[in-house]
Amino acid sequence: SVQHAKALTKPVKITALYQRGTRQATQLETLFQLYTAVNKDITWEFVDVVEDRLRAEDFFKKYPDALVRGGGGFEPTLVVTYGAGEEAPHKVVKDSEIFKVDTKEIDMMTGARGGDRAFHGENAVTSAIRALVEDKKTTVYFTTGHGELNPSDTEERSPEGIGLLKQRLTDLNIKAEPLNLIKSEVPSDANLLIIAGPKSSFETGEIQKIRDYMDRKDSENNRSSRLLVLFDSPKEVARGAPHDSGLGELLASLQVDVKDNLVYDRESAIQRADQLVVQLDSESHQIVNALKNRWALMIRAREIAPMTSPHPPGMPGAPPEKFQVSKLFSTSPGPSSWADVNYEDRPNPDDPKNT
């Protein structure tokens, strides 16, 4: 949200059609102040539909889609406008998009589903701003069919789900869909392809489809495709499958080396040497700059490193142009951390095969 707010090139105005003094109005006001603190061109105001009735009526004449009926009355809304003038585009955000009921919760007395209404104002407002600023909707695809994390699984503690990320993307007005590369190509509207924790091998035809996707260029002949690959510990890979799920050559052509090892770090370990907490402050990159001084939990992580040579001899798929690889974070320096190649045995920091 901070990055989107800073990148705005036109003024944004948020009009909240809420009754002043309510808990909802107080939460929204706090949120609006945070947006304004990031960018002074984001302004806001409240139009109280009870106290400012005449003003509200005039507002509804200008923005009739802001008058939303629901629950036997009128549902409070926000109107977000982008740019100046009478013709500035706008988007309406409903109260039900800002304050959502968790349908997973169950009332212990009645057995009915639905708990307290949780505040999702930041997601809703940033999503509205994104929709107004962007010419077209960003589209993300999650590969399926190789034991990847399930984008439909939204349980917070589920080891098999990545649905919370998908929901976050959806909240930010990003289309997120599953994709089976056996059955289809990477769609032409794909902005990002996510391969999340594959446990079995990709077929040759699937890898070629990923290559074709990565070779796409925009109207200015610049590479426009994005690929996010997340690897589990090699211990999680299906028996008989390669440690890199068959993606090693593809990633090597992009100058990324997927290692077959398990990382240990006694200095940053919690409970076990392969359960690490890494501080994201040692490297500078736009992907992690917003996470400066934050901590990331890595459980049974493997080493992912830049290629040490321009391209492995004899390996197909040499890059047609030079790629720059940046390290985002790493383990503690010195002998307290190592990557163990014999990870099926007891950890041995003195094994000469380690890195």
XYZ file of C-alpha atoms in Angstrom:
355
model
C 0.000 0.000 0.000
C 2.857 2.388 0.814
C 4.508 1.748 -2.548
C 1.262 2.295 -4.439
C 0.576 5.505 -2.534
C 4.053 6.873 -3.221
C 3.840 6.038 -6.926
C 0.644 8.022 -7.591
C 0.941 10.621 -10.345
C -2.475 12.210 -9.792
C -4.383 13.272 -6.678
C -6.665 10.793 -4.926
C -9.709 11.805 -2.926
C -11.583 9.439 -0.612
C -15.115 10.345 0.437
C -16.549 8.256 3.253
C -20.340 8.075 3.463
C -20.357 7.002 7.113
C -21.979 8.376 10.219
C -19.419 10.249 12.322
C -18.560 8.976 15.771
C -19.111 5.314 14.978
C -16.441 2.665 15.462
C -16.309 2.126 11.705
C -15.755 5.834 11.036
C -12.967 5.979 13.636
C -11.149 3.022 12.059
C -11.475 4.543 8.602
C -10.220 7.943 9.747
C -7.105 6.344 11.241
C -6.491 4.535 7.958
C -6.984 7.689 5.884
C -4.460 9.545 8.029
C -1.881 6.863 7.285
C -2.430 7.241 3.528
C -2.084 11.035 3.763
C 1.113 10.675 5.814
C 2.628 8.744 2.892
C 1.321 11.033 0.136
C -0.123 14.496 0.721
C -2.025 14.230 -2.585
C -4.313 11.656 -0.960
C -7.103 13.624 0.706
C -10.261 12.494 2.427
C -13.501 13.676 3.987
C -16.625 12.297 5.636
C -20.138 13.004 4.437
C -22.481 11.997 7.254
C -25.644 10.664 5.647
C -27.602 11.644 8.789
C -26.159 15.020 9.782
C -25.254 16.119 6.222
C -28.393 14.834 4.578
C -28.697 17.528 1.894
C -25.025 17.255 1.039
C -25.319 13.477 0.870
C -28.264 13.751 -1.530
C -26.216 15.991 -3.842
C -23.332 13.559 -3.634
C -25.570 10.624 -4.599
C -26.819 12.569 -7.605
C -23.235 12.928 -8.796
C -22.290 9.334 -7.901
C -25.518 7.295 -8.049
C -23.582 4.006 -7.831
C -22.517 5.008 -4.305
C -26.108 4.558 -3.143
C -26.114 0.872 -2.266
C -29.167 -0.788 -0.763
C -28.746 -3.707 1.591
C -29.978 -5.158 4.859
C -33.265 -3.322 4.717
C -31.565 0.062 4.342
C -28.559 1.727 2.770
C -25.074 0.298 2.999
C -22.300 2.801 3.846
C -19.754 3.259 1.059
C -16.491 4.938 0.132
C -15.983 6.753 -3.154
C -12.380 6.897 -4.346
C -11.586 9.320 -7.198
C -8.335 9.511 -9.155
C -7.366 12.793 -10.773
C -8.916 16.241 -10.794
C -12.010 17.631 -12.438
C -15.617 16.556 -12.872
C -14.685 13.702 -15.197
C -12.159 12.089 -12.858
C -12.758 8.314 -12.714
C -14.021 6.845 -9.466
C -14.622 3.552 -7.764
C -17.164 2.671 -5.077
C -16.105 0.503 -2.128
C -18.914 -1.120 -0.155
C -19.030 -1.447 3.619
C -19.188 -5.240 3.206
C -15.809 -5.089 1.425
C -14.267 -3.075 4.269
C -15.735 -4.892 7.264
C -15.873 -8.602 6.490
C -17.388 -11.395 8.554
C -15.188 -14.453 8.978
C -17.538 -17.220 7.821
C -15.152 -19.857 9.180
C -15.971 -18.869 12.735
C -18.875 -20.667 14.380
C -21.047 -19.272 17.172
C -20.729 -21.779 20.032
C -24.252 -21.005 21.280
C -26.228 -21.079 18.031
C -23.949 -23.076 15.750
C -24.346 -20.375 13.110
C -21.390 -19.459 10.929
C -19.935 -15.979 11.107
C -17.923 -14.180 13.768
C -17.060 -10.539 14.350
C -16.616 -8.213 11.406
C -12.892 -7.772 10.743
C -11.460 -4.550 9.300
C -10.114 -4.944 5.746
C -10.023 -1.243 4.930
C -6.439 -1.104 3.707
C -6.939 -3.941 1.233
C -10.192 -2.443 -0.012
C -8.865 1.107 -0.480
C -5.562 0.053 -2.069
C -7.448 -2.279 -4.392
C -9.693 0.608 -5.479
C -6.682 2.848 -6.105
C -4.962 0.103 -8.122
C -8.069 -0.431 -10.235
C -8.200 3.292 -11.064
C -4.498 3.708 -11.770
C -3.837 0.599 -13.850
C -4.978 0.387 -17.448
C -5.619 -3.336 -17.138
C -5.923 -5.828 -14.321
C -2.794 -7.638 -13.172
C -3.106 -11.411 -13.582
C -1.265 -14.105 -11.619
C -1.321 -17.854 -12.296
C -0.401 -20.650 -9.871
C 0.860 -23.858 -11.482
C -0.798 -27.118 -10.418
C -0.222 -30.834 -10.931
C 3.166 -31.272 -9.235
C 2.211 -31.267 -5.572
C 2.409 -27.473 -5.350
C 0.893 -25.565 -2.441
C -2.866 -25.340 -2.908
C -4.141 -21.820 -3.788
C -7.622 -22.836 -2.591
C -6.414 -23.755 0.923
C -6.801 -20.679 3.161
C -6.184 -22.300 6.539
C -3.606 -20.181 8.363
C -1.627 -23.118 9.757
C -1.995 -25.455 6.800
C 1.383 -26.715 5.525
C -0.151 -27.446 2.119
C -1.931 -24.164 1.399
C -1.059 -20.852 -0.207
C -4.640 -19.580 -0.305
C -3.897 -16.658 2.018
C -1.520 -15.228 -0.591
C -4.123 -15.731 -3.296
C -6.739 -13.981 -1.142
C -4.340 -11.097 -0.514
C -3.763 -10.727 -4.249
C -7.514 -10.801 -4.902
C -8.058 -8.133 -2.249
C -5.584 -5.942 -4.135
C -7.619 -6.258 -7.347
C -5.232 -8.837 -8.816
C -6.712 -11.770 -10.694
C -5.272 -15.044 -9.335
C -6.041 -18.361 -11.037
C -4.724 -21.961 -11.094
C -2.951 -23.200 -14.235
C -2.297 -26.745 -15.443
C 0.564 -26.563 -17.954
C -0.167 -30.073 -19.241
C -3.494 -28.846 -20.575
C -2.714 -25.289 -21.687
C -0.108 -22.664 -22.453
C 0.599 -19.790 -20.101
C -2.258 -17.385 -20.965
C -1.411 -14.190 -22.821
C -2.708 -12.027 -19.965
C -0.257 -13.537 -17.428
C 1.854 -10.954 -15.592
C 3.281 -13.400 -13.054
C 3.615 -17.179 -12.945
C 3.991 -18.722 -9.467
C 5.426 -22.209 -8.957
C 4.930 -22.804 -5.234
C 6.700 -25.788 -3.695
C 6.580 -28.463 -6.426
C 7.241 -32.001 -5.179
C 7.311 -33.898 -8.493
C 8.963 -33.218 -11.821
C 7.722 -30.947 -14.602
C 7.552 -32.548 -18.025
C 9.672 -31.304 -20.912
C 6.658 -29.778 -22.647
C 5.660 -27.863 -19.538
C 9.161 -26.434 -19.122
C 9.153 -25.300 -22.746
C 5.875 -23.482 -22.110
C 7.503 -21.676 -19.190
C 10.492 -20.780 -21.409
C 8.151 -19.429 -24.084
C 6.370 -17.363 -21.439
C 9.658 -15.951 -20.116
C 10.735 -15.024 -23.669
C 7.712 -12.782 -24.218
C 8.405 -9.107 -24.837
C 6.267 -5.987 -24.672
C 5.689 -3.408 -27.387
C 9.064 -1.814 -26.607
C 10.871 -5.160 -26.965
C 11.496 -5.443 -23.208
C 11.021 -8.687 -21.312
C 7.696 -8.394 -19.535
C 7.141 -11.800 -17.895
C 7.674 -12.483 -14.201
C 8.326 -15.863 -12.565
C 8.232 -16.671 -8.837
C 9.518 -20.133 -7.886
C 9.329 -21.325 -4.280
C 11.212 -24.482 -3.305
C 10.624 -26.596 -0.211
C 13.341 -28.565 1.518
C 14.700 -31.339 -0.748
C 13.372 -33.698 1.932
C 9.841 -32.770 0.814
C 10.405 -33.769 -2.820
C 8.598 -36.930 -3.924
C 10.673 -40.119 -3.946
C 12.450 -40.515 -7.273
C 11.855 -36.925 -8.388
C 14.821 -34.590 -9.027
C 15.605 -32.157 -6.209
C 14.783 -29.199 -8.483
C 11.566 -30.749 -9.897
C 13.151 -30.625 -13.350
C 13.397 -26.822 -13.287
C 17.167 -26.670 -12.756
C 18.179 -26.090 -16.382
C 15.505 -23.454 -16.877
C 16.568 -21.558 -13.752
C 20.262 -21.974 -14.615
C 19.551 -20.238 -17.928
C 18.335 -17.336 -15.775
C 21.577 -17.552 -13.731
C 19.950 -19.135 -10.650
C 21.402 -22.279 -9.059
C 19.008 -24.531 -7.101
C 21.101 -26.549 -4.659
C 20.417 -30.027 -3.319
C 21.193 -29.352 0.331
C 19.743 -28.280 3.667
C 20.767 -25.036 5.369
C 21.786 -24.921 9.026
C 22.593 -21.817 11.065
C 23.311 -22.183 14.759
C 23.501 -18.434 15.297
C 19.962 -17.650 14.089
C 18.352 -21.002 14.875
C 15.188 -21.421 16.955
C 14.857 -24.779 18.732
C 16.608 -26.604 15.859
C 19.608 -25.745 13.680
C 17.476 -26.094 10.492
C 14.762 -23.743 11.762
C 16.105 -20.260 11.118
C 15.064 -16.671 11.671
C 16.729 -14.404 9.104
C 16.770 -10.611 9.336
C 16.093 -8.850 6.045
C 18.554 -6.004 6.383
C 21.799 -7.153 4.793
C 20.937 -6.603 1.130
C 19.284 -3.812 -0.823
C 16.652 -4.661 -3.440
C 13.246 -3.192 -4.171
C 11.602 -6.549 -3.420
C 12.764 -6.532 0.202
C 13.362 -2.833 0.871
C 9.904 -2.509 2.414
C 10.782 -5.407 4.769
C 13.927 -3.793 6.130
C 14.676 -4.916 9.695
C 11.902 -7.507 9.571
C 12.459 -11.170 10.355
C 11.636 -14.171 8.158
C 11.174 -17.712 9.459
C 12.853 -20.365 7.296
C 12.105 -23.998 8.159
C 14.282 -26.662 6.519
C 15.435 -24.235 3.853
C 17.710 -25.118 0.962
C 20.352 -22.936 -0.686
C 19.367 -20.892 -3.738
C 22.350 -19.018 -5.153
C 23.526 -17.039 -8.189
C 25.381 -19.139 -10.742
C 29.115 -18.997 -10.096
C 29.885 -19.180 -13.830
C 28.136 -17.356 -16.693
C 26.472 -20.603 -17.790
C 27.199 -24.260 -17.014
C 29.191 -25.879 -19.848
C 27.079 -28.074 -22.087
C 23.796 -27.056 -20.475
C 21.059 -26.196 -22.992
C 19.047 -23.018 -22.866
C 21.856 -20.458 -22.603
C 20.376 -17.002 -21.998
C 20.184 -14.792 -25.093
C 21.204 -11.851 -22.934
C 22.852 -11.261 -19.596
C 20.685 -11.557 -16.494
C 21.505 -9.831 -13.242
C 20.964 -11.922 -10.108
C 20.608 -10.274 -6.694
C 20.772 -12.003 -3.330
C 17.857 -10.936 -1.123
C 19.116 -12.304 2.203
C 21.462 -14.930 3.589
C 22.440 -16.809 6.733
C 24.946 -15.675 9.333
C 28.556 -15.347 8.123
C 31.230 -17.635 9.458
C 31.368 -21.250 10.632
C 28.027 -21.141 12.458
C 26.126 -21.641 9.183
C 26.516 -24.196 6.400
C 24.564 -26.038 3.688
C 24.650 -29.779 4.329
C 24.622 -32.053 1.279
C 24.173 -35.239 3.322
C 20.942 -33.989 4.855
C 19.550 -37.467 5.452
C 22.269 -37.996 8.082
C 23.003 -36.063 11.262
C 24.113 -32.445 10.614
C 27.861 -32.300 10.056
C 29.346 -28.807 9.607
C 32.769 -30.338 8.910
C 31.758 -32.358 5.851
C 34.089 -31.159 3.023
C 31.215 -31.445 0.520
C 29.222 -28.759 2.339
C 28.967 -25.179 1.091
